[in-house]
Amino acid sequence: GRVPVKAQPRRRLRDLSRVDRRHQALQLRRQRKEAVLAEKRNLGSRDGPPHLVAVVLLHSRAAAHGTLGLLQSQDSAVVRADEGRAGAFAFLCPRLKQRWRFVTAQAGDLHTVLDLAKVADSLLFILDPVDGWDSMGEHCLSCLFAQGLPSYALAVPGGTDLPPKKRIDARKKLAKAIEKRFPEAKLFPLNTEQESSLLLRHLSTQKQRHLAFRDRRAHLLAYAAEFVPGQESDLVGTLKVSGFVRGQTLSVNSLVHIVGHGDFQISQVDAPPDPLSLNPRVVKGQKRGQDMEVQDDSVNVADEMEEDVKVLMKADPSKQESLQSEVVPDPMEGEQTWPTEEELQEAEDSLKANRKVVKVPKGTSKYQAAWIVDDGEEGSEKDDDDEDDDIDDLMEEAVSQEGESSEEEPGEEESETMTVSECLRDDQYDEKMEEDEQMLEKYKQERMDEMFPDEVDTPRDVPARVRFQKYRGLKSFRTSPWDPKENLPRDYARIFQFQDFSRTRKNLFRQIEKEETEGASVGWYVTLHVCNVPVSVMESFKEGKPLVLFSLLPHEQKMSVLNFLVHRHPSNTEPVRAKEELIFHCGFRRFRASPLFSQHTSADKHKLERFLRPDAALVVTVYAPITFPPASVLLFKQRSNGMHDLIATGSLLSMDPDRIVIKRLVLSGHPFKIFTKTAVVRYMFFNRDDVMWFKPVELRTKWGRRGHIKEPLGTHGHMKCHFDGQLKSQDTVLMNLYKRVFPKWTYDPHVPEPVPWVRSESALPEQEVEME
């Protein structure tokens, strides 16, 4: 009866001795250490891209001219002016075998700072020796920390003109403020060439901080650009963008996203001469470390441009990614069937019969189709036109006030942007007072929603069964079933959905790690021919704005439903309603949309929030292009004067169109007569038919009682209700109604440039008070 010995399982074969485990751990540590050292050596070296340093001025008094002048005065260094931006330059140091590229960004230009931080290897913050940073610098730092901060250094130029005692006090005050914002950060004075060389050494040897959304995608910052108009129109043409490839291998068949302008295709990739070569006397035609790129390292840029540019690769139409972002729905292929005329007639007859009998029709508590009545067609058309409008939350007066405010907004914007004379100041002041009144109304609505969550008044002029016909009752919000494919809007026919999103994401990232893609490797200087680009992109580049390109992973140009997990930023205190237009900075994208807010729970249904809560994490749902997490997100709200206020920060949670967001309405009534376990309730409804219509829905009270409607009394909405215990006279009877809501298709990829921030005094005194 003995069983033959089986082969050893893999687990037993993996068991190593103590010496072998130590040896394996030592090898792993050595591999990680070598990988970090190789990354440091490759950055800014001959075979890697130049070390890109974004210089960010955090104070209005901070100037970059003296700082950049000190950096340029290194021995045996070659300085070349940048073609793309005024004040930017490339810094070549053959003695150290390093090359840098410095690009300056004012803290008031928010989009420029964020775009440069997306691609920069290091950030160089320039502080004021006395005040450190002002309010705009504080705002800029908040945005950078939320987006993802790469490696950074802090420099303080100037301060030598102060008396010695004041200089020491300012230094201590600045160090205390920096310790709170940048723990374990070193402050570099920048007044001599020796101090500038120490700063350069620190930038080149410090540990690089990785941003996940850019490390998995090829990206580049344009060094030069040229626009070739198309044959059909001068407004659209081919944009030739030159720069150094970073992050990952760049494939010619993948799409590229120009930050702030949209997605485009690439027709071909060229290999021009490297303008920032460390060996200017190399023989022409000599190959660099890579096996494809022909280098011409002549000092004269004109001679370099005369060289023949080698074409690396051209796009293959059979393998090239499509620009299709939406599904074209076929109205004849709808999955959801409409009821026939016979079924509608049967429903009408059954409803008429049930009005006289107290019985509940079967299926009433399951789905919304059982709640449709004879006069529901007009109401459904009304709700379809204003799907998920704020009419469910506000009284008619508030809605009319919002309509008046929306009509007055264009006039307010014009009055603020125009230069008015002294005699018009009173009118302008009155207009601002009207804005204050509108904001006061929002504060009242937010406070009412906190005090009486989701409670609305039953309308007197419209029957409740018509007004709330799209709502249903649930036995339990947590356990009652709700089909995620039921009654989907027409916009869901335009989006894409994955069968298994997490599996697709893992396969993509595994393929990136194996480096199976073919194309331009990291560190190559290439020219991309981007097709069908509007001329406004080139005009923006000529104005000095950075031109940042990111290659897209498969499917990232397609539209779907994205969910973001966000926290409200402490600096924002104004109420933000759901479905207000907000500006999203998601990873490398910028767009405008009107999102929904919902609770962040582990259940299969999530309750809609009408306002952005300051004390809890919320999920923001919106139609947007697919983006594979991880990716950071920043939410801004545009003021009437064009400034952008940061209201929330967070990260991309999921890409899930089946996430059910439920809107809850609470109808309230008051006990009129109270008996042992029954009570007569009034003011919840105002006619008998409404009481019969909502009879199957369960009741609850604010003091925890449960009950149901037994029968109506009279014709004015009084009803007899039965509860699980005796009510108190001060208790309130509530009825919960639910409806699934969907975001509106308000996606707009074009975000206007923000107006520069109005600077104020230093932010350091406030921090000093908090510390004390």
XYZ file of C-alpha atoms in Angstrom, residues 95-436:
342
model
C 35.837 68.513 -17.686
C 33.059 66.989 -15.555
C 31.582 65.131 -18.555
C 28.218 66.662 -17.710
C 25.695 68.763 -19.592
C 22.754 70.698 -18.239
C 19.845 72.595 -19.663
C 18.340 75.355 -17.520
C 14.828 76.661 -18.178
C 13.317 79.502 -16.131
C 9.682 79.700 -15.020
C 8.009 82.504 -13.097
C 5.899 81.313 -10.165
C 2.990 83.442 -11.400
C 2.791 81.442 -14.651
C 1.136 78.357 -13.188
C 0.778 76.300 -16.365
C 4.432 76.824 -17.291
C 5.627 75.764 -13.833
C 3.473 72.626 -13.822
C 4.398 71.676 -17.401
C 8.116 72.029 -16.726
C 7.818 70.057 -13.493
C 6.267 67.194 -15.468
C 9.471 66.657 -17.476
C 12.263 68.268 -15.420
C 14.900 66.077 -13.787
C 15.432 68.652 -11.013
C 13.756 71.817 -9.776
C 15.834 74.755 -8.558
C 13.760 76.957 -6.244
C 15.032 80.541 -5.960
C 14.047 82.091 -2.615
C 14.171 85.617 -1.288
C 16.826 86.017 1.473
C 14.390 87.861 3.759
C 10.870 86.592 3.064
C 11.551 83.252 1.389
C 8.390 82.952 -0.741
C 5.248 85.023 -1.090
C 1.597 83.963 -1.464
C 2.046 83.054 -5.125
C 5.070 80.933 -4.233
C 3.021 79.161 -1.572
C 0.275 78.476 -4.114
C 2.840 77.194 -6.604
C 4.441 74.874 -4.034
C 1.039 73.439 -3.098
C 0.363 72.603 -6.746
C 3.810 71.085 -7.256
C 3.573 68.885 -4.153
C 0.136 67.667 -5.262
C 1.247 66.949 -8.832
C 4.449 65.166 -7.790
C 7.742 66.785 -6.931
C 10.924 65.600 -8.685
C 14.375 66.119 -7.197
C 14.859 69.700 -6.031
C 17.346 72.141 -4.542
C 16.864 75.419 -2.657
C 19.035 78.417 -3.512
C 19.114 81.867 -1.893
C 20.951 84.494 -3.943
C 21.679 87.915 -2.461
C 21.387 88.994 1.136
C 24.918 90.361 1.313
C 23.693 93.967 1.506
C 21.943 93.337 4.846
C 23.676 94.133 8.147
C 25.328 91.087 9.725
C 22.828 90.832 12.588
C 19.786 91.104 10.340
C 21.380 88.647 7.949
C 21.694 86.038 10.729
C 18.100 86.603 11.909
C 16.746 86.324 8.355
C 18.745 83.142 7.875
C 17.267 81.562 11.032
C 13.740 82.602 10.124
C 14.130 81.221 6.618
C 15.600 77.946 7.884
C 12.667 77.471 10.266
C 10.134 78.025 7.485
C 11.990 75.698 5.110
C 12.125 72.982 7.758
C 8.337 72.909 7.822
C 7.851 72.854 4.044
C 11.000 70.937 3.012
C 12.126 68.593 5.797
C 15.763 67.513 5.551
C 16.431 69.996 2.728
C 19.695 71.907 2.503
C 19.756 75.621 1.751
C 22.426 76.728 -0.717
C 23.597 80.366 -0.716
C 24.368 81.530 -4.226
C 26.658 84.558 -4.294
C 30.003 83.278 -5.578
C 31.287 80.940 -8.269
C 32.376 78.438 -5.625
C 28.833 78.285 -4.202
C 27.402 77.825 -7.689
C 29.794 74.893 -8.332
C 28.644 73.296 -5.059
C 25.038 73.695 -6.186
C 25.794 72.051 -9.534
C 27.532 69.176 -7.785
C 24.508 68.711 -5.521
C 22.123 68.695 -8.495
C 24.171 66.087 -10.339
C 24.765 63.731 -7.396
C 21.481 63.837 -5.489
C 19.097 60.904 -5.603
C 16.497 61.176 -8.346
C 12.860 61.127 -7.312
C 10.652 59.280 -9.786
C 7.195 60.272 -11.017
C 5.310 57.148 -12.043
C 3.161 58.719 -14.761
C 6.206 60.000 -16.675
C 8.599 57.073 -16.087
C 6.273 54.716 -17.979
C 5.837 57.028 -20.974
C 8.300 58.552 -23.404
C 8.372 62.334 -23.121
C 10.443 65.270 -24.279
C 10.709 69.024 -23.878
C 11.019 70.776 -27.232
C 14.459 72.253 -27.882
C 13.459 73.596 -31.306
C 10.279 73.542 -33.376
C 9.275 74.287 -36.949
C 5.799 74.524 -38.449
C 5.121 73.447 -42.051
C 1.651 74.552 -43.242
C -0.507 71.932 -44.911
C -1.632 71.948 -48.528
C -5.305 72.517 -47.748
C -5.025 75.172 -45.047
C -2.363 77.330 -43.427
C -3.999 76.885 -40.030
C -3.190 73.159 -39.831
C 0.093 71.540 -40.768
C 3.034 69.397 -39.660
C 4.954 70.393 -36.558
C 8.597 69.313 -36.429
C 9.591 69.103 -32.786
C 13.205 68.429 -31.799
C 14.290 67.300 -28.367
C 15.874 64.594 -26.238
C 13.868 61.427 -25.564
C 13.315 60.718 -21.866
C 11.538 58.109 -19.794
C 10.930 55.238 -22.225
C 11.609 54.265 -25.832
C 9.575 56.408 -28.229
C 7.675 54.482 -30.902
C 6.691 56.184 -34.133
C 3.395 54.269 -34.294
C 2.148 55.496 -30.911
C 0.229 58.706 -30.402
C 1.698 61.763 -28.704
C -0.076 64.212 -26.443
C 1.023 67.846 -26.602
C 0.256 69.167 -23.142
C -2.547 71.703 -23.360
C -3.300 71.076 -27.058
C -4.476 67.475 -27.585
C -3.524 64.115 -29.119
C -1.782 63.734 -32.490
C -0.141 61.147 -34.743
C 3.537 60.961 -35.777
C 4.450 60.451 -39.406
C 8.218 59.942 -39.036
C 11.186 60.354 -36.690
C 14.480 61.925 -37.810
C 17.956 61.956 -36.262
C 19.436 65.459 -36.610
C 22.875 66.348 -35.213
C 23.066 66.720 -31.464
C 23.306 70.464 -30.693
C 24.544 69.833 -27.125
C 27.390 67.415 -27.753
C 30.173 67.214 -25.180
C 32.825 66.513 -27.857
C 32.784 69.426 -30.315
C 35.868 68.208 -32.216
C 34.696 64.711 -33.078
C 35.120 63.777 -36.760
C 31.913 64.284 -38.721
C 29.942 61.155 -39.402
C 31.277 59.281 -36.363
C 28.690 57.126 -34.643
C 27.864 57.718 -31.034
C 27.399 54.919 -28.529
C 24.054 53.973 -30.144
C 24.100 52.043 -33.381
C 21.779 54.286 -35.388
C 22.438 57.973 -34.788
C 24.886 59.939 -36.912
C 26.498 62.799 -34.997
C 27.865 66.069 -36.307
C 29.480 67.843 -33.383
C 30.625 70.985 -35.112
C 30.642 74.150 -33.074
C 28.829 76.132 -35.703
C 25.096 75.489 -35.513
C 24.587 76.574 -39.130
C 27.027 73.906 -40.324
C 25.143 71.352 -38.264
C 21.827 72.228 -39.875
C 23.379 71.847 -43.312
C 24.150 68.196 -42.642
C 21.784 65.636 -44.101
C 19.246 64.560 -41.494
C 18.915 60.795 -41.215
C 15.378 59.378 -41.196
C 15.133 56.857 -38.372
C 11.704 55.402 -38.948
C 8.383 56.105 -40.601
C 4.945 55.266 -39.332
C 3.360 51.997 -40.461
C -0.345 52.602 -41.220
C -1.194 49.023 -40.249
C 0.406 49.380 -36.781
C -0.268 53.055 -36.111
C -2.650 53.946 -33.296
C -5.938 55.518 -34.326
C -7.116 58.918 -33.124
C -10.649 57.630 -32.591
C -11.694 58.700 -29.117
C -15.423 57.894 -29.157
C -17.617 55.060 -30.335
C -20.052 56.017 -33.079
C -23.298 54.565 -31.694
C -25.733 52.791 -33.984
C -29.294 53.536 -32.833
C -30.453 50.223 -34.326
C -28.135 48.178 -32.100
C -29.480 49.238 -28.729
C -29.285 46.537 -26.115
C -32.138 47.895 -24.033
C -35.570 47.088 -25.406
C -38.512 49.460 -25.274
C -41.970 48.202 -24.231
C -44.497 47.538 -26.963
C -47.853 49.312 -27.241
C -49.643 46.240 -25.857
C -47.423 46.220 -22.761
C -47.995 49.944 -22.230
C -51.766 49.450 -22.499
C -51.647 46.581 -20.004
C -49.659 48.752 -17.582
C -52.162 51.593 -17.888
C -55.102 49.268 -17.272
C -53.430 47.708 -14.229
C -52.651 51.123 -12.781
C -56.224 52.307 -13.229
C -57.458 49.159 -11.518
C -55.005 49.474 -8.665
C -56.024 53.032 -7.869
C -59.271 51.776 -6.358
C -57.773 48.747 -4.621
C -55.281 48.989 -1.776
C -53.107 46.103 -3.113
C -49.504 46.745 -4.105
C -48.683 45.720 -7.709
C -46.065 43.017 -8.044
C -42.535 44.129 -8.817
C -43.038 47.588 -7.360
C -39.952 47.464 -5.162
C -37.537 46.038 -7.744
C -37.050 48.367 -10.657
C -38.081 51.696 -11.986
C -40.172 50.353 -14.866
C -42.875 49.307 -12.433
C -43.269 52.954 -11.302
C -44.214 54.383 -14.731
C -47.738 55.823 -14.766
C -50.086 57.029 -17.461
C -48.981 60.672 -17.395
C -45.268 59.853 -17.052
C -44.338 60.617 -20.649
C -44.399 64.376 -20.213
C -42.462 64.179 -16.963
C -39.876 61.850 -18.450
C -39.276 64.230 -21.323
C -38.863 67.031 -18.852
C -36.357 65.038 -16.790
C -34.458 63.948 -19.893
C -34.010 67.547 -20.942
C -32.742 68.574 -17.518
C -31.167 65.305 -16.447
C -29.800 65.504 -12.904
C -30.333 69.265 -12.676
C -30.212 71.078 -9.392
C -33.995 71.290 -9.317
C -33.979 68.172 -7.133
C -31.992 70.015 -4.496
C -33.242 73.603 -4.524
C -36.486 75.503 -4.381
C -37.731 77.321 -7.454
C -36.571 80.643 -6.045
C -32.989 79.440 -5.794
C -33.085 78.098 -9.340
C -34.383 81.424 -10.646
C -31.651 83.257 -8.732
C -29.039 81.018 -10.306
C -30.504 81.741 -13.720
C -30.252 85.464 -13.060
C -26.685 85.117 -11.865
C -25.731 83.148 -14.988
C -27.172 85.922 -17.135
C -25.185 88.537 -15.238
C -21.857 86.733 -15.386
C -20.768 87.975 -18.843
C -21.361 91.552 -17.784
C -19.366 91.034 -14.604
C -16.435 89.591 -16.508
C -16.446 92.505 -18.924
C -16.617 95.028 -16.117
C -13.646 93.477 -14.368
C -11.451 93.216 -17.430
C -12.152 96.757 -18.685
C -10.335 99.828 -17.468
C -13.005 102.022 -15.890
C -12.822 105.637 -14.855
C -13.246 107.030 -11.365
C -16.954 107.760 -11.824
C -17.764 104.080 -12.436
C -16.236 102.736 -9.270
C -19.559 102.707 -7.414
C -21.222 100.594 -10.103
C -18.326 98.188 -10.099
C -18.525 97.971 -6.330
C -22.253 97.214 -6.563
C -21.550 94.423 -9.022
C -19.132 92.871 -6.561
C -21.797 93.141 -3.894
C -24.113 91.143 -6.154
C -21.393 88.493 -6.416
C -21.249 88.429 -2.632
